[in-house]
Amino acid sequence: DARVTQTPRHKVTEMGQEVTMRCQPILGHNTVFWYRQTMMQGLELLAYFRNRAPLDDSGMPKDRFSAEMPDATLATLKIQPSEPRDSAVYFCASGHARQLPEGAYEQYFGPGTRLTVT
Amino acid sequence: AQKITQTQPGMFVQEKEAVTLDCTYDTSDPSYGLFWYKQPSSGEMIFLIYQGSYDQQNATEGRYSLNFQKARKSANLVISASQLGDSAMYFCAMREGNAFKTSYDKVIFGPGTSLSVIP
């Protein structure tokens, strides 16, 4: 049963520290997404990649957040320096975009990383 | 403006009964897709069902069906024969455009509806 995996599952850190979250997408999926979920804002798209190339990171605070895909099996989301307002659950999701005019593909979500910045 | 509206913050349903979770959407694009996801208390997001804007029939997936009313821009989720394990947050989501649009991959999520199944 293929799944998206994320590490760590929980992270508590102090303000100002660097945080790196990792995601392993489902093998064969060519699109990877990073979302952030908070009670106030709901689920927000931060960035996504197609075939490892960043397509959109407009949802991400550029000054402190960065997202990369060093290879097809690893996506990273880094926050430096972290702030208390970054406390949230960060989800990675992957999918395989099919080349259809109205092609739809579902996103499979990882279990999330619950980040607490004190 | 809100693209996805879920007007029911919380719902209760008796076990074995059917329940409808409302979702309305706003788009001017003729091509779009609608999704429902379930998020149990454990936190993971689980894909449930998909409806394309050009699909002639309502999508069904086991006990889940999507009541798609295009003219009203609604995509309500119907869960038949509710089970205790159905207690969760349910999110309606939409993708606009087709695969040739650069914004195609972006999925917008609604605020969610919390469903509680009562034994």
XYZ file of N, CA and C in Angstrom:
711
model
N 0.853 -1.194 0.000
C 0.000 0.000 0.000
C 0.882 1.234 0.000
N 1.000 1.908 -1.140
C 1.893 3.046 -1.266
C 1.372 4.227 -0.456
N 2.279 4.890 0.238
C 1.899 6.043 1.048
C 2.940 7.123 0.935
N 2.489 8.351 1.181
C 3.416 9.466 1.338
C 3.923 9.437 2.783
N 5.227 9.536 2.936
C 5.766 9.564 4.292
C 6.358 10.932 4.591
N 6.250 11.328 5.841
C 6.779 12.613 6.275
C 7.525 12.430 7.591
N 8.633 13.141 7.685
C 9.385 13.161 8.939
C 9.837 14.580 9.244
N 9.910 14.956 10.530
C 9.387 14.204 11.669
C 7.875 14.332 11.756
N 7.251 13.542 12.571
C 5.805 13.662 12.761
C 5.478 14.820 13.694
N 6.353 15.068 14.624
C 6.174 16.171 15.566
C 7.515 16.875 15.743
N 7.430 18.220 15.870
C 8.649 18.980 16.090
C 8.325 20.162 16.980
N 9.053 20.266 18.070
C 8.933 21.424 18.948
C 10.279 22.124 18.915
N 10.270 23.410 18.657
C 11.522 24.148 18.549
C 11.346 25.540 19.097
N 12.447 26.182 19.339
C 12.392 27.554 19.842
C 12.456 28.544 18.685
N 11.867 29.651 18.907
C 11.875 30.725 17.922
C 13.309 31.025 17.487
N 13.487 31.180 16.184
C 14.806 31.498 15.659
C 15.563 30.297 15.146
N 15.131 29.109 15.514
C 15.813 27.893 15.070
C 15.376 27.522 13.662
N 16.249 26.769 12.999
C 15.937 26.255 11.670
C 15.151 24.958 11.803
N 14.157 24.817 10.952
C 13.339 23.600 10.941
C 13.350 23.035 9.520
N 13.601 21.757 9.411
C 13.546 21.086 8.108
C 12.566 19.927 8.186
N 11.606 19.936 7.280
C 10.627 18.849 7.192
C 10.869 18.098 5.895
N 10.725 16.796 5.956
C 11.010 15.955 4.795
C 9.795 15.153 4.372
N 9.764 14.875 3.094
C 8.632 14.149 2.529
C 9.131 13.185 1.466
N 8.632 11.974 1.522
C 8.906 11.020 0.450
C 7.600 10.764 -0.282
N 7.483 11.255 -1.532
C 6.230 11.052 -2.265
C 6.063 9.598 -2.684
N 4.893 9.271 -3.133
C 4.630 7.932 -3.633
C 5.429 7.723 -4.919
N 6.076 6.598 -5.009
C 6.909 6.293 -6.170
C 6.100 6.371 -7.453
N 6.626 7.148 -8.404
C 5.924 7.285 -9.678
C 5.080 8.544 -9.783
N 4.788 9.172 -8.667
C 4.043 10.425 -8.701
C 4.964 11.548 -9.146
N 4.445 12.419 -10.038
C 5.311 13.446 -10.599
C 5.024 14.842 -10.053
N 4.045 14.953 -9.143
C 3.704 16.265 -8.603
C 3.686 16.181 -7.077
N 4.348 17.118 -6.449
C 4.455 17.128 -4.988
C 4.026 18.497 -4.470
N 3.235 18.484 -3.416
C 2.679 19.701 -2.841
C 3.065 19.817 -1.369
N 3.209 21.063 -0.922
C 3.338 21.364 0.507
C 2.172 22.246 0.919
N 1.476 21.811 1.975
C 0.356 22.568 2.533
C 0.642 22.864 3.999
N -0.036 23.901 4.483
C 0.008 24.218 5.902
C -1.430 24.307 6.384
N -1.709 23.703 7.532
C -3.058 23.729 8.087
C -3.053 24.345 9.476
N -3.872 25.385 9.649
C -4.077 25.999 10.955
C -5.568 26.147 11.184
N -5.930 26.326 12.433
C -7.357 26.502 12.742
C -7.884 27.767 12.077
N -7.079 28.814 12.080
C -7.557 30.109 11.581
C -7.627 30.161 10.062
N -6.613 29.618 9.402
C -6.510 29.770 7.947
C -6.946 28.526 7.178
N -7.154 27.439 7.886
C -7.507 26.216 7.174
C -6.303 25.648 6.451
N -6.554 25.020 5.309
C -5.503 24.366 4.540
C -5.038 25.326 3.445
N -3.744 25.675 3.495
C -3.181 26.616 2.525
C -2.091 25.926 1.722
N -2.090 26.161 0.411
C -1.030 25.628 -0.430
C 0.185 26.542 -0.331
N 1.331 25.961 -0.001
C 2.552 26.746 0.119
C 3.363 26.713 -1.175
N 3.537 25.521 -1.728
C 4.363 25.360 -2.918
C 4.083 24.001 -3.544
N 4.429 23.872 -4.850
C 4.356 22.554 -5.450
C 5.344 22.405 -6.597
N 5.635 21.166 -6.888
C 6.641 20.788 -7.864
C 6.033 19.828 -8.883
N 6.503 19.936 -10.105
C 6.167 18.957 -11.132
C 7.473 18.456 -11.694
N 7.627 17.117 -11.667
C 8.887 16.525 -12.128
C 10.098 17.212 -11.493
N 9.986 17.500 -10.227
C 11.021 18.091 -9.367
C 11.230 19.580 -9.593
N 10.590 20.158 -10.613
C 10.775 21.595 -10.859
C 9.723 22.378 -10.082
N 10.123 23.444 -9.396
C 9.127 24.240 -8.674
C 8.213 24.960 -9.660
N 6.910 24.808 -9.485
C 5.953 25.456 -10.374
C 5.338 26.685 -9.738
N 5.153 26.639 -8.465
C 4.501 27.762 -7.797
C 4.864 27.729 -6.324
N 5.379 28.821 -5.834
C 5.621 28.935 -4.391
C 5.046 30.248 -3.879
N 4.029 30.733 -4.554
C 3.467 32.038 -4.201
C 2.771 32.035 -2.843
N 2.455 30.871 -2.337
C 1.795 30.785 -1.042
C 2.746 30.755 0.127
N 4.023 30.840 -0.176
C 5.043 30.658 0.836
C 5.709 31.983 1.195
N 5.870 32.284 2.494
C 6.658 33.475 2.872
C 8.096 33.286 2.410
N 8.519 34.100 1.461
C 9.790 33.870 0.788
C 10.992 34.153 1.675
N 10.802 35.038 2.628
C 11.973 35.446 3.388
C 12.464 34.358 4.323
N 11.596 33.453 4.711
C 12.017 32.469 5.705
C 11.764 31.030 5.281
N 10.938 30.820 4.287
C 10.589 29.466 3.859
C 11.302 29.138 2.550
N 11.683 27.885 2.424
C 12.218 27.424 1.142
C 11.816 25.962 0.950
N 11.526 25.610 -0.285
C 11.131 24.240 -0.608
C 11.985 23.748 -1.754
N 12.414 22.490 -1.643
C 13.256 21.915 -2.677
C 12.903 20.458 -2.900
N 13.324 19.955 -4.069
C 13.233 18.510 -4.337
C 14.588 18.067 -4.844
N 15.479 17.708 -3.969
C 16.814 17.292 -4.406
C 16.796 16.053 -5.294
N 15.833 15.179 -5.123
C 15.636 14.080 -6.054
C 14.175 13.660 -6.026
N 13.837 12.709 -6.884
C 12.421 12.347 -7.059
C 11.815 11.694 -5.833
N 12.658 11.246 -4.912
C 12.125 10.565 -3.735
C 12.151 11.433 -2.491
N 12.545 12.694 -2.628
C 12.649 13.533 -1.434
C 12.261 14.973 -1.738
N 11.345 15.490 -0.923
C 11.002 16.909 -0.964
C 11.255 17.469 0.428
N 11.776 18.683 0.492
C 12.051 19.300 1.794
C 11.396 20.667 1.877
N 10.995 21.010 3.088
C 10.473 22.341 3.391
C 11.261 22.849 4.586
N 11.881 23.999 4.405
C 12.756 24.519 5.439
C 12.242 25.882 5.903
N 12.303 26.107 7.200
C 11.951 27.395 7.759
C 13.159 27.898 8.548
N 13.628 29.085 8.175
C 14.784 29.647 8.860
C 14.744 31.169 8.765
N 14.605 31.881 9.880
C 14.384 31.359 11.225
C 12.907 31.108 11.495
N 12.610 30.180 12.363
C 11.212 29.879 12.675
C 10.637 30.911 13.638
N 9.324 31.093 13.562
C 8.616 32.034 14.428
C 7.391 31.330 15.001
N 6.892 31.803 16.133
C 5.702 31.149 16.730
C 4.520 31.061 15.770
N 4.360 32.046 14.893
C 3.230 32.007 13.963
C 3.368 30.912 12.906
N 4.508 30.265 12.850
C 4.695 29.142 11.937
C 4.131 27.848 12.515
N 3.715 27.873 13.754
C 3.155 26.677 14.382
C 1.918 26.235 13.602
N 1.939 24.996 13.156
C 0.873 24.488 12.284
C 1.164 23.014 12.012
N 0.253 22.393 11.270
C 0.536 21.063 10.726
C 0.900 21.250 9.256
N 2.030 20.714 8.867
C 2.505 20.828 7.494
C 2.315 19.484 6.796
N 1.559 19.524 5.699
C 1.279 18.309 4.950
C 2.050 18.327 3.629
N 2.540 17.167 3.280
C 3.048 16.925 1.946
C 2.024 16.049 1.237
N 1.816 16.279 -0.038
C 0.912 15.445 -0.824
C 1.558 15.182 -2.172
N 1.242 14.056 -2.762
C 1.768 13.782 -4.102
C 0.648 13.243 -4.984
N 0.852 13.381 -6.275
C -0.121 12.900 -7.242
C 0.551 12.716 -8.580
N -0.152 12.031 -9.470
C 0.389 11.853 -10.819
C -0.525 12.574 -11.788
N -0.020 13.699 -12.314
C -0.815 14.516 -13.228
C -0.901 13.828 -14.578
N -2.109 13.494 -14.947
C -2.295 12.817 -16.225
C -2.549 13.857 -17.306
N -2.087 13.567 -18.498
C -2.209 14.514 -19.585
C -3.551 14.366 -20.280
N -4.604 14.846 -19.626
C -5.941 14.865 -20.221
C -6.437 16.296 -20.208
N -7.300 16.684 -21.162
C -7.780 18.071 -21.176
C -8.400 18.487 -19.857
N -9.152 17.628 -19.308
C -9.718 17.944 -18.004
C -9.212 16.921 -17.006
N -7.992 16.463 -17.293
C -7.427 15.405 -16.481
C -7.428 15.740 -15.016
N -7.906 14.868 -14.249
C -7.954 15.091 -12.811
C -7.088 14.050 -12.135
N -6.450 14.454 -11.129
C -5.717 13.487 -10.345
C -5.859 13.840 -8.885
N -6.034 12.815 -8.110
C -6.186 13.052 -6.685
C -4.813 13.213 -6.049
N -4.795 13.927 -4.976
C -3.583 14.097 -4.203
C -3.640 13.162 -2.999
N -2.549 12.486 -2.781
C -2.454 11.617 -1.615
C -1.597 12.320 -0.577
N -2.173 12.471 0.594
C -1.517 13.249 1.644
C -0.696 12.358 2.567
N 0.397 12.928 3.043
C 1.155 12.289 4.106
C 0.491 12.544 5.447
N 1.054 11.985 6.521
C 0.441 12.112 7.845
C 0.630 13.485 8.466
N 1.500 14.306 7.884
C 1.716 15.649 8.412
C 2.831 15.736 9.431
N 3.407 16.913 9.537
C 4.365 17.243 10.600
C 3.727 18.324 11.448
N 3.551 18.032 12.719
C 2.982 19.034 13.637
C 4.127 19.834 14.232
N 4.192 21.103 13.828
C 5.288 21.979 14.257
C 4.800 22.948 15.323
N 5.531 23.001 16.401
C 5.255 23.970 17.467
C 6.503 24.803 17.674
N 6.359 26.110 17.502
C 7.491 27.017 17.710
C 7.193 27.850 18.953
N 8.062 27.740 19.948
C 7.816 28.440 21.221
C 8.658 29.713 21.336
N -12.990 36.741 -2.551
C -14.255 36.030 -2.352
C -13.971 34.548 -2.116
N -14.792 33.946 -1.273
C -14.637 32.527 -0.985
C -14.917 31.713 -2.228
N -14.013 30.836 -2.569
C -14.237 29.984 -3.729
C -15.021 28.738 -3.347
N -14.795 28.252 -2.146
C -15.465 27.055 -1.667
C -16.153 27.403 -0.354
N -17.439 27.149 -0.287
C -18.213 27.441 0.915
C -18.799 26.149 1.472
N -18.541 25.936 2.734
C -19.165 24.836 3.450
C -19.878 25.474 4.633
N -21.185 25.543 4.564
C -21.948 26.348 5.508
C -22.205 25.651 6.837
N -21.921 24.374 6.908
C -22.200 23.606 8.130
C -20.893 23.362 8.881
N -20.612 24.149 9.902
C -19.371 23.927 10.643
C -19.386 22.574 11.361
N -20.590 22.167 11.823
C -20.703 20.904 12.543
C -22.018 20.228 12.233
N -21.947 18.897 12.128
C -23.155 18.117 11.838
C -23.168 16.891 12.732
N -24.398 16.455 13.090
C -24.553 15.213 13.833
C -25.460 14.292 13.025
N -25.162 13.001 13.072
C -26.014 12.037 12.375
C -26.061 10.761 13.208
N -27.197 10.132 13.200
C -27.362 8.850 13.894
C -26.701 7.758 13.057
N -26.060 6.840 13.766
C -25.463 5.698 13.085
C -26.495 5.021 12.192
N -26.057 4.596 11.019
C -26.853 3.909 10.005
C -27.734 4.845 9.177
N -27.822 6.114 9.578
C -28.579 7.063 8.784
C -27.688 7.659 7.687
N -28.336 8.255 6.683
C -27.595 8.963 5.634
C -27.427 10.429 6.038
N -26.378 11.040 5.540
C -26.125 12.452 5.855
C -25.602 13.144 4.604
N -25.980 14.412 4.455
C -25.511 15.221 3.326
C -24.695 16.387 3.844
N -23.487 16.505 3.333
C -22.610 17.624 3.683
C -22.589 18.595 2.504
N -22.892 19.846 2.799
C -23.054 20.828 1.725
C -21.735 21.438 1.277
N -21.680 21.738 -0.013
C -20.529 22.438 -0.579
C -21.006 23.242 -1.775
N -20.731 24.520 -1.766
C -20.951 25.319 -2.961
C -19.624 25.935 -3.373
N -19.498 26.195 -4.669
C -18.230 26.679 -5.188
C -18.475 27.840 -6.132
N -17.422 28.546 -6.390
C -17.519 29.714 -7.259
C -16.386 29.676 -8.260
N -16.725 29.598 -9.521
C -15.725 29.641 -10.578
C -16.373 30.111 -11.863
N -15.586 30.769 -12.683
C -16.059 31.160 -14.004
C -15.419 30.288 -15.090
N -14.567 29.366 -14.649
C -13.908 28.475 -15.593
C -14.860 27.334 -15.945
N -15.034 27.031 -17.239
C -15.952 25.945 -17.600
C -15.419 24.569 -17.244
N -14.125 24.485 -17.014
C -13.493 23.213 -16.732
C -12.945 23.232 -15.315
N -13.415 22.320 -14.498
C -12.946 22.268 -13.108
C -13.212 20.893 -12.540
N -12.614 20.632 -11.419
C -12.823 19.365 -10.741
C -13.137 19.606 -9.282
N -13.928 18.747 -8.729
C -14.349 18.874 -7.338
C -13.976 17.622 -6.568
N -13.473 17.807 -5.369
C -12.993 16.709 -4.550
C -13.609 16.798 -3.151
N -13.671 15.653 -2.529
C -13.971 15.594 -1.103
C -12.867 14.795 -0.414
N -12.418 15.359 0.710
C -11.424 14.693 1.534
C -11.966 14.554 2.949
N -11.513 13.496 3.615
C -11.894 13.241 5.009
C -10.646 13.383 5.877
N -10.781 14.043 7.013
C -9.664 14.156 7.956
C -10.134 13.683 9.330
N -9.816 12.444 9.688
C -10.181 11.961 11.029
C -9.306 12.637 12.083
N -9.602 12.323 13.323
C -8.883 12.992 14.423
C -7.395 12.683 14.399
N -7.009 11.604 13.757
C -5.582 11.272 13.656
C -4.829 12.250 12.753
N -5.542 13.011 11.939
C -4.915 14.100 11.206
C -4.667 13.887 9.724
N -4.609 12.643 9.265
C -4.298 12.455 7.847
C -5.473 12.875 6.973
N -5.164 13.299 5.769
C -6.190 13.695 4.796
C -6.402 12.525 3.848
N -7.654 12.085 3.735
C -7.968 10.911 2.932
C -8.867 11.316 1.777
N -8.419 11.028 0.556
C -9.219 11.322 -0.621
C -10.442 10.410 -0.662
N -11.624 10.988 -0.913
C -12.857 10.212 -0.934
C -13.438 10.056 -2.327
N -13.595 11.186 -3.043
C -14.370 11.127 -4.271
C -14.068 12.346 -5.128
N -14.209 12.182 -6.439
C -13.919 13.248 -7.391
C -15.063 13.370 -8.415
N -15.340 14.629 -8.796
C -16.333 14.903 -9.840
C -15.757 15.919 -10.809
N -15.745 15.585 -12.093
C -15.304 16.522 -13.105
C -16.476 17.356 -13.599
N -16.174 18.565 -14.027
C -17.250 19.473 -14.436
C -17.997 18.969 -15.661
N -17.351 18.130 -16.462
C -18.001 17.621 -17.667
C -18.611 16.245 -17.469
N -18.454 15.710 -16.275
C -19.023 14.382 -16.022
C -20.536 14.464 -16.051
N -21.138 13.543 -16.785
C -22.591 13.547 -16.940
C -23.293 12.938 -15.732
N -22.614 12.019 -15.087
C -23.241 11.336 -13.957
C -22.581 11.746 -12.656
N -23.366 11.652 -11.597
C -22.807 11.917 -10.273
C -21.813 10.828 -9.896
N -20.716 11.251 -9.292
C -19.694 10.287 -8.880
C -20.173 9.491 -7.669
N -19.805 8.232 -7.644
C -20.086 7.389 -6.479
C -18.843 6.576 -6.157
N -18.668 6.311 -4.875
C -17.527 5.530 -4.411
C -17.954 4.847 -3.117
N -18.437 3.626 -3.256
C -18.893 2.898 -2.077
C -20.078 3.601 -1.429
N -19.932 3.943 -0.158
C -21.019 4.635 0.559
C -21.045 6.132 0.295
N -20.085 6.623 -0.489
C -20.010 8.052 -0.774
C -20.575 8.333 -2.169
N -21.355 9.362 -2.262
C -21.790 9.836 -3.562
C -21.765 11.352 -3.548
N -21.568 11.900 -4.720
C -21.474 13.347 -4.849
C -22.707 13.820 -5.607
N -23.502 14.653 -4.971
C -24.696 15.212 -5.604
C -24.285 16.506 -6.309
N -23.992 16.383 -7.601
C -23.441 17.486 -8.390
C -24.575 18.220 -9.098
N -24.762 19.489 -8.721
C -25.757 20.318 -9.383
C -25.027 21.513 -9.970
N -24.700 21.371 -11.249
C -23.803 22.321 -11.902
C -24.398 23.723 -11.957
N -25.668 23.827 -12.286
C -26.287 25.146 -12.421
C -26.306 25.885 -11.088
N -26.431 25.136 -10.016
C -26.431 25.739 -8.687
C -25.032 25.833 -8.099
N -24.070 25.300 -8.792
C -22.689 25.281 -8.325
C -22.607 24.653 -6.929
N -23.206 23.490 -6.854
C -23.106 22.771 -5.584
C -22.609 21.356 -5.821
N -21.905 20.840 -4.846
C -21.295 19.509 -4.941
C -21.377 18.868 -3.559
N -22.561 18.496 -3.184
C -22.771 17.973 -1.839
C -22.328 16.516 -1.737
N -21.753 16.182 -0.619
C -21.332 14.806 -0.355
C -22.432 14.090 0.424
N -22.813 12.939 -0.064
C -23.805 12.120 0.633
C -23.123 10.867 1.148
N -23.245 10.637 2.437
C -22.712 9.412 3.038
C -23.917 8.570 3.452
N -23.993 7.394 2.882
C -25.120 6.521 3.232
C -24.713 5.610 4.384
N -25.700 5.201 5.157
C -25.475 4.241 6.241
C -24.258 4.627 7.088
N -24.337 5.760 7.749
C -23.208 6.296 8.522
C -22.683 5.283 9.531
N -21.373 5.314 9.696
C -20.700 4.459 10.664
C -19.939 5.338 11.650
N -19.656 4.780 12.815
C -18.949 5.561 13.828
C -17.603 6.064 13.291
N -16.995 5.280 12.430
C -15.706 5.667 11.855
C -15.798 6.819 10.867
N -16.997 7.227 10.539
C -17.162 8.368 9.638
C -17.010 9.695 10.372
N -16.958 9.660 11.688
C -16.767 10.897 12.458
C -15.421 11.495 12.091
N -15.451 12.716 11.567
C -14.229 13.342 11.052
C -14.569 14.730 10.523
N -13.528 15.460 10.122
C -13.717 16.690 9.353
C -13.773 16.308 7.885
N -14.645 16.986 7.139
C -14.780 16.721 5.719
C -14.552 18.024 4.959
N -13.645 17.941 3.981
C -13.279 19.115 3.207
C -13.698 18.948 1.757
N -14.361 19.978 1.261
C -14.656 20.067 -0.162
C -13.541 20.875 -0.807
N -13.147 20.515 -2.012
C -12.030 21.208 -2.658
C -12.291 21.297 -4.154
N -11.659 22.261 -4.789
C -11.865 22.482 -6.219
C -10.550 22.789 -6.921
N -10.427 22.256 -8.112
C -9.330 22.609 -9.006
C -9.953 23.240 -10.236
N -9.419 24.394 -10.651
C -9.963 25.096 -11.810
C -9.097 24.868 -13.036
N -9.715 24.955 -14.194
C -8.961 24.879 -15.431
C -8.712 23.456 -15.863
N -7.986 23.313 -16.928
C -7.643 21.986 -17.416
C -6.131 21.808 -17.354
N -5.699 20.641 -17.811
C -4.297 20.277 -17.620
C -3.342 21.178 -18.393
N -3.860 22.004 -19.292
C -2.970 22.858 -20.067
C -2.790 24.238 -19.442
N -3.461 24.449 -18.329
C -3.323 25.741 -17.633
C -2.277 25.610 -16.545
N -1.504 26.646 -16.399
C -0.434 26.572 -15.391
C -0.983 26.523 -13.975
N -2.188 27.046 -13.783
C -2.738 27.040 -12.419
C -3.509 25.771 -12.128
N -3.468 24.842 -13.039
C -4.306 23.659 -12.964
C -4.112 22.855 -11.690
N -2.867 22.787 -11.247
C -2.590 21.920 -10.115
C -3.108 22.463 -8.789
N -3.427 23.750 -8.740
C -3.802 24.348 -7.455
C -5.182 23.881 -7.051
N -5.262 23.340 -5.863
C -6.530 22.897 -5.291
C -6.881 23.810 -4.128
N -8.092 24.341 -4.173
C -8.549 25.243 -3.114
C -9.480 24.455 -2.203
N -9.202 24.501 -0.926
C -9.991 23.756 0.049
C -10.984 24.666 0.761
N -12.152 24.103 1.059
C -13.119 24.806 1.877
C -12.742 24.726 3.349
N -13.520 25.390 4.217
C -13.195 25.433 5.644
C -13.492 24.139 6.384
N -14.266 23.250 5.776
C -14.526 21.958 6.390
C -15.817 21.914 7.186
N -16.333 20.702 7.319
C -17.500 20.412 8.155
C -17.121 19.280 9.092
N -17.393 19.467 10.358
C -17.111 18.427 11.344
C -18.340 17.537 11.482
N -18.180 16.269 11.182
C -19.286 15.310 11.277
C -19.091 14.414 12.487
N -20.129 14.309 13.290
C -20.110 13.392 14.434
C -21.233 12.379 14.244
N -20.853 11.095 14.302
C -21.831 10.023 14.172
C -22.176 9.518 15.567
N -23.457 9.523 15.877
C -23.923 9.152 17.222
C -24.394 7.711 17.213
N -23.928 6.922 18.194
C -24.362 5.512 18.207
C -25.854 5.395 18.563
